[in-house]
PDB file of C-alpha atoms in Angstrom:
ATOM      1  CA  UNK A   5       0.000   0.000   0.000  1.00 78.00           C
ATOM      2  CA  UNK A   6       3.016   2.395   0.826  1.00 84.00           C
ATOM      3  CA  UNK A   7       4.275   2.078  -3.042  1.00 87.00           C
ATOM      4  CA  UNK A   8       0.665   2.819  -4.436  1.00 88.00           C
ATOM      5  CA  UNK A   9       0.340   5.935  -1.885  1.00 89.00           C
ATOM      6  CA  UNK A  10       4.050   6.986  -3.183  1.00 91.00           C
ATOM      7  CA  UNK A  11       3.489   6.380  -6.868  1.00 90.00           C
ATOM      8  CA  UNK A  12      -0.006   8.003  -6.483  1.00 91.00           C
ATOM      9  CA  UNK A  13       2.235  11.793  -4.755  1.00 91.00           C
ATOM     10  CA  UNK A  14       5.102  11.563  -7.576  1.00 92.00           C
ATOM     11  CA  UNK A  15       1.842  11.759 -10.366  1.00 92.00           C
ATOM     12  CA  UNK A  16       0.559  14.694  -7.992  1.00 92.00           C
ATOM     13  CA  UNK A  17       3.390  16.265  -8.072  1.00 91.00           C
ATOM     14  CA  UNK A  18       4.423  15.845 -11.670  1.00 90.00           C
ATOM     15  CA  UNK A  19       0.840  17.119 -12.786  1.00 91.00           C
ATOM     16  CA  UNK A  20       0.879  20.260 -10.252  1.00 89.00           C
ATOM     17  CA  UNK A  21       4.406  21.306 -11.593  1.00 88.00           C
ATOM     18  CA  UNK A  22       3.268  20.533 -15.242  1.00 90.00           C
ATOM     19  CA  UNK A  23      -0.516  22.382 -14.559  1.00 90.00           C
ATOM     20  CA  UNK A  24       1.790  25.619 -13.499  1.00 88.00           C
ATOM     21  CA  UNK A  25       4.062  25.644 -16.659  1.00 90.00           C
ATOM     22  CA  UNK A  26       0.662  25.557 -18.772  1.00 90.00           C
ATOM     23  CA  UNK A  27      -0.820  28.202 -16.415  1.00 89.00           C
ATOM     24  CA  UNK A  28       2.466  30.301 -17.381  1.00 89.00           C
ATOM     25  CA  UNK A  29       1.953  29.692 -20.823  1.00 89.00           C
ATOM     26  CA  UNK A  30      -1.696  30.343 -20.745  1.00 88.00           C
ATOM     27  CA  UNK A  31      -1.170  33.875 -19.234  1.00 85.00           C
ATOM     28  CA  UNK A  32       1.946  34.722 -21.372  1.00 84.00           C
ATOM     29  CA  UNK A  33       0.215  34.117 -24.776  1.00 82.00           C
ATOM     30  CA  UNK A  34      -3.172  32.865 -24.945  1.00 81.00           C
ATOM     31  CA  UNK A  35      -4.919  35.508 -22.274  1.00 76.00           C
ATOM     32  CA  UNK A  36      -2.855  38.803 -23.754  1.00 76.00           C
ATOM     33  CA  UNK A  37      -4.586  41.399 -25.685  1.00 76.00           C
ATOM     34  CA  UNK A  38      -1.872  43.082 -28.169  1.00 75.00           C
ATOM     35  CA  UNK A  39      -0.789  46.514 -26.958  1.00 80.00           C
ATOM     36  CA  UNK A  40      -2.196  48.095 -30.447  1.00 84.00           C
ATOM     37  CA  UNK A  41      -5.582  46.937 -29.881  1.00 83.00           C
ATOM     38  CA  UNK A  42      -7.167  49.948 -30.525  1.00 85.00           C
ATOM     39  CA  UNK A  43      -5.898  50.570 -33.893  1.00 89.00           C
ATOM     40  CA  UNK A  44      -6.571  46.771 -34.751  1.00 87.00           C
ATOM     41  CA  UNK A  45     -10.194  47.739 -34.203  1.00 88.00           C
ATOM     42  CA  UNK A  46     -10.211  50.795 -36.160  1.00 91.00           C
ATOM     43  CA  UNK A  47      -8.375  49.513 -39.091  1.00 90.00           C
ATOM     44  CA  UNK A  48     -11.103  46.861 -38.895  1.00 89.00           C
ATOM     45  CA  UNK A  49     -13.754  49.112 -38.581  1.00 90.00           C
ATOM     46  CA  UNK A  50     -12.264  50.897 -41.612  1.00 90.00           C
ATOM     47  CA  UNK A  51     -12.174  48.319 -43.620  1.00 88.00           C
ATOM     48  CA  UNK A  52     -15.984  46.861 -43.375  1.00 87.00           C
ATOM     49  CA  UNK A  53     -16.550  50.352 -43.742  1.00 84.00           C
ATOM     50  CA  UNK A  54     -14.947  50.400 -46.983  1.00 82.00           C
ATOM     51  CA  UNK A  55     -16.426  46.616 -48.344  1.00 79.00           C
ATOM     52  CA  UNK A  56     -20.159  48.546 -47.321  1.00 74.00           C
ATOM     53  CA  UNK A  57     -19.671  51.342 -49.140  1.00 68.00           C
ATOM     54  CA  UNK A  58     -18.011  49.857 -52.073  1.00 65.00           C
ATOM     55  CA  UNK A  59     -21.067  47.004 -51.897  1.00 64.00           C
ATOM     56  CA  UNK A  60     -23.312  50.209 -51.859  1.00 63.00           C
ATOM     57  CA  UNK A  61     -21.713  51.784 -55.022  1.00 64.00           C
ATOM     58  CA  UNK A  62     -22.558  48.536 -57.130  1.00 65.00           C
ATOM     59  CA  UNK A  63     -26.295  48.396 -55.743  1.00 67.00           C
ATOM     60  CA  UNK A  64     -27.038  51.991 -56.531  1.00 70.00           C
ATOM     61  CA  UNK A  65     -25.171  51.861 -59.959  1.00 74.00           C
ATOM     62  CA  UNK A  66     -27.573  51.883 -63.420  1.00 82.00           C
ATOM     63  CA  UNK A  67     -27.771  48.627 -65.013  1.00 83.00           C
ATOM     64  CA  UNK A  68     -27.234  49.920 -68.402  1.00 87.00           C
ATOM     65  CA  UNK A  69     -23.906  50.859 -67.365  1.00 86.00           C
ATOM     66  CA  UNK A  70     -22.882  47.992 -65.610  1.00 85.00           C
ATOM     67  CA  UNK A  71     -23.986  45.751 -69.062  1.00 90.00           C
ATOM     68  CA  UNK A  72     -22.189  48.504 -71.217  1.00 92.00           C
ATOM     69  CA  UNK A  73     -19.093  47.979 -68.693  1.00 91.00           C
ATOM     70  CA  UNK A  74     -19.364  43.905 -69.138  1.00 92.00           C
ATOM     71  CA  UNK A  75     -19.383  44.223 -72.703  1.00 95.00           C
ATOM     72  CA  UNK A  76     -16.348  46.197 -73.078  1.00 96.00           C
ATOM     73  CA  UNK A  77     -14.651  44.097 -70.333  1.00 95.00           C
ATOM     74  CA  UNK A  78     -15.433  40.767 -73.046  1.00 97.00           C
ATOM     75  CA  UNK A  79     -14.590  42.523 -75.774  1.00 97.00           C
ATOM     76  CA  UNK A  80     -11.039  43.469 -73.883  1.00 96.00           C
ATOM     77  CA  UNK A  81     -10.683  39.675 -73.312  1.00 96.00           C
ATOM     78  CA  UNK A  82     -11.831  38.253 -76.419  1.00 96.00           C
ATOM     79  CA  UNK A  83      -8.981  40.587 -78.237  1.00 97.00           C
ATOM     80  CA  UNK A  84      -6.580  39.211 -75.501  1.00 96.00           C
ATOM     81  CA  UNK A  85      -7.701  35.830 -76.400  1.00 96.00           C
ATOM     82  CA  UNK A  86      -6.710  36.271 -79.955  1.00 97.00           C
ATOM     83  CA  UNK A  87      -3.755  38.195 -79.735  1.00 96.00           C
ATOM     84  CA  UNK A  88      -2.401  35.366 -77.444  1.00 96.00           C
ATOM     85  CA  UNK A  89      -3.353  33.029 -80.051  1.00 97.00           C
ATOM     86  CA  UNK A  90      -1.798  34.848 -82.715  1.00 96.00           C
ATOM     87  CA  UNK A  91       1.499  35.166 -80.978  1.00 96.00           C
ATOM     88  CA  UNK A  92       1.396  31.558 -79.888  1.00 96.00           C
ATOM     89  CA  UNK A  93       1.413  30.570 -83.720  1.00 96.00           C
ATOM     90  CA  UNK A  94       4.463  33.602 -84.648  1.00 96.00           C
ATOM     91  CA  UNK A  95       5.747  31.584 -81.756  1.00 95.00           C
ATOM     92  CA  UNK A  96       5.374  28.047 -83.208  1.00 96.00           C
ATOM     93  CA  UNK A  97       6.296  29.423 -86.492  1.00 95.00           C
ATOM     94  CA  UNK A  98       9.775  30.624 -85.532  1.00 94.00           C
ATOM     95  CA  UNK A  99      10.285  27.290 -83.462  1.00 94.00           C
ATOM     96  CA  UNK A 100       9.661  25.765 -87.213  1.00 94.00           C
ATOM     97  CA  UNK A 101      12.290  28.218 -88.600  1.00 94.00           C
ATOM     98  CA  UNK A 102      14.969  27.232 -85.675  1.00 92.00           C
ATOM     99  CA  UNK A 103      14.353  23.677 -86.136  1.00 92.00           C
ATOM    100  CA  UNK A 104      14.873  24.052 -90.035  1.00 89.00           C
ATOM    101  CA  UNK A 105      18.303  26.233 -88.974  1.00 88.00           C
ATOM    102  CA  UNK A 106      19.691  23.449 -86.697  1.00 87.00           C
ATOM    103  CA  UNK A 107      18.858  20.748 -89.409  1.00 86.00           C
ATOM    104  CA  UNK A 108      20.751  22.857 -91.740  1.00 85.00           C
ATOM    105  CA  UNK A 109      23.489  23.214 -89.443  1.00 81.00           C
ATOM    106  CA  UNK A 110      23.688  19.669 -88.853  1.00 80.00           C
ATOM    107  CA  UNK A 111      24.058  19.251 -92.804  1.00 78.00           C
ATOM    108  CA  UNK A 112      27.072  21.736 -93.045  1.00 77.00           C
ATOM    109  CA  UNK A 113      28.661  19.104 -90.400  1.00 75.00           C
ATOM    110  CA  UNK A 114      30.562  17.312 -93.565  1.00 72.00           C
ATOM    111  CA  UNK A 115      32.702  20.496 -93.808  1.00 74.00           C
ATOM    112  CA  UNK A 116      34.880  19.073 -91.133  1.00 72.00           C
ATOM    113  CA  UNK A 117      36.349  16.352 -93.101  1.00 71.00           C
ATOM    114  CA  UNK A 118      37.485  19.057 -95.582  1.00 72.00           C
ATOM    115  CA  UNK A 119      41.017  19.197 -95.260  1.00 71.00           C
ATOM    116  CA  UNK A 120      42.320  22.883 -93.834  1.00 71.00           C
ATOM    117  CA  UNK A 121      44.323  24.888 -96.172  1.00 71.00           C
ATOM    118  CA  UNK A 122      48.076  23.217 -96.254  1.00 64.00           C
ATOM    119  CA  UNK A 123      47.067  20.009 -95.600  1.00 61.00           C
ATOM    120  CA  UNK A 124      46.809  17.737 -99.011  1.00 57.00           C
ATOM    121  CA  UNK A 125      44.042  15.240 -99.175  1.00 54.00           C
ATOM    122  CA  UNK A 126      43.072  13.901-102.684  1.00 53.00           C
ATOM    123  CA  UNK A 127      39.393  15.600-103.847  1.00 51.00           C
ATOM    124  CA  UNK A 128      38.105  12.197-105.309  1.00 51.00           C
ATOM    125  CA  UNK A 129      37.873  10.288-101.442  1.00 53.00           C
ATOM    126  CA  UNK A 130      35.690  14.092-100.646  1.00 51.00           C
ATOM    127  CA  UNK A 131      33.458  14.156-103.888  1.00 54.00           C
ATOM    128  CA  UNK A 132      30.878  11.280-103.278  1.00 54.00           C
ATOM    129  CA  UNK A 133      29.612  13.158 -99.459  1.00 58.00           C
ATOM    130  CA  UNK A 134      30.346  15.850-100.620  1.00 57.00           C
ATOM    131  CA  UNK A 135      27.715  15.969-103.449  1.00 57.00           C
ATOM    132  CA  UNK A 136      25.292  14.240-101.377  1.00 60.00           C
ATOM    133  CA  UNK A 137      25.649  16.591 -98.632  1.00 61.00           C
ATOM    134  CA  UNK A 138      25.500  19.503-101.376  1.00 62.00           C
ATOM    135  CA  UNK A 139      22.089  18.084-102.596  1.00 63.00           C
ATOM    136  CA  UNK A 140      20.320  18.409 -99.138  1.00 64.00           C
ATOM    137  CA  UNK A 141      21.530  21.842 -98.321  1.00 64.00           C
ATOM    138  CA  UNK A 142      20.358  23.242-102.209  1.00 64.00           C
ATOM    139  CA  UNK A 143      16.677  21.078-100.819  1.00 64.00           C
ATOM    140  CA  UNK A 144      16.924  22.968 -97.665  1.00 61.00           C
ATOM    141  CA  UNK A 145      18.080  26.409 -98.637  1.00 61.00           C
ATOM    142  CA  UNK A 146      14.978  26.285-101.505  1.00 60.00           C
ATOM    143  CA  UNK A 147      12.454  25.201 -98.432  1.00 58.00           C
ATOM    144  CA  UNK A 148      13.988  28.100 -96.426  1.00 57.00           C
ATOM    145  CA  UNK A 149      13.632  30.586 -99.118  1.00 59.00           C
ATOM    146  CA  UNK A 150      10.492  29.748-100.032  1.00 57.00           C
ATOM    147  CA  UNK A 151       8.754  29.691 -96.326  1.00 53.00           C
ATOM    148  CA  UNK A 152       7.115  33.130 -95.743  1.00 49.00           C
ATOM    149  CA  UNK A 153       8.328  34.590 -92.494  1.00 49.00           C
ATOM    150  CA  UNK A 154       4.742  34.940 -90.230  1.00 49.00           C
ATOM    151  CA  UNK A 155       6.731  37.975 -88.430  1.00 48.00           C
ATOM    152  CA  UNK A 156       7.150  39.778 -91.565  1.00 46.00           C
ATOM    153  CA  UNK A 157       4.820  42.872 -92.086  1.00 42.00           C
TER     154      UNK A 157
END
């Protein structure tokens, strides 16, 4: 019976001791009203103020306006719409173009095995790539001179 009646006073004593530190706490943060109270409340104040007056401006305002003010608000957006779509196909347009570019830059890649001025290599081992190579670029010059540029005016 002694341990119970000690076991029961160390879980008395650990709750008291733990009760006060959440007291502490409680007063420190939970039960303090910010020294700037007062303006809290007016800014507040101020502000549902300001929704109940702006709430009043759109109940007392002529429906004819508001529909005129709609319409010109859609018509804003609908030119937004199409502008954006417009620019997104310049934009797919020119990612064509740089596509075609790099292809063409991969096809000048043969140039490397032309032999840098000094150095002798015989023309005949060059001529069969070289004429290959020579057809693609004349294919893809003509396709780049005949696509119309969408940016141009």
């Amino acid at each position: 019976m002694k341990g119970v009646s000690n076991y029961m006073d160390a879980v008395r004593t650990a709750f008291v001791k733990n009760f006060d530190k959440f007291e502490l706490y409680m007063l420190r943060n939970v039960f303090v009203a910010p020294d700037n109270i007062a303006e809290i409340q007016t800014a507040a104040h101020a502000h549902e103020h300001a929704q109940s007056t702006d709430s009043d401006q759109w109940n007392d305002a002529n429906p004819a306006d508001v529909e005129a003010e709609l319409h010109a608000l859609r018509q804003e957006f609908f030119r937004a719409t199409e502008t954006q779509r417009s620019l997104l196909a310049a934009k797919n347009a020119v990612d064509q173009q740089v596509g075609d570019v790099h292809a063409f830059v991969a096809d000048l890649s043969f140039t490397k095995d032309i032999p840098k001025k000094g150095t002798q290599r015989t023309s005949s081992s060059l001529f069969p790539t070289c004429l290959v190579k020579l057809g693609r670029l004349a294919s893809m010059s003509n396709l780049l001179s005949s696509s119309a540029s969408p940016l141009a005016p």
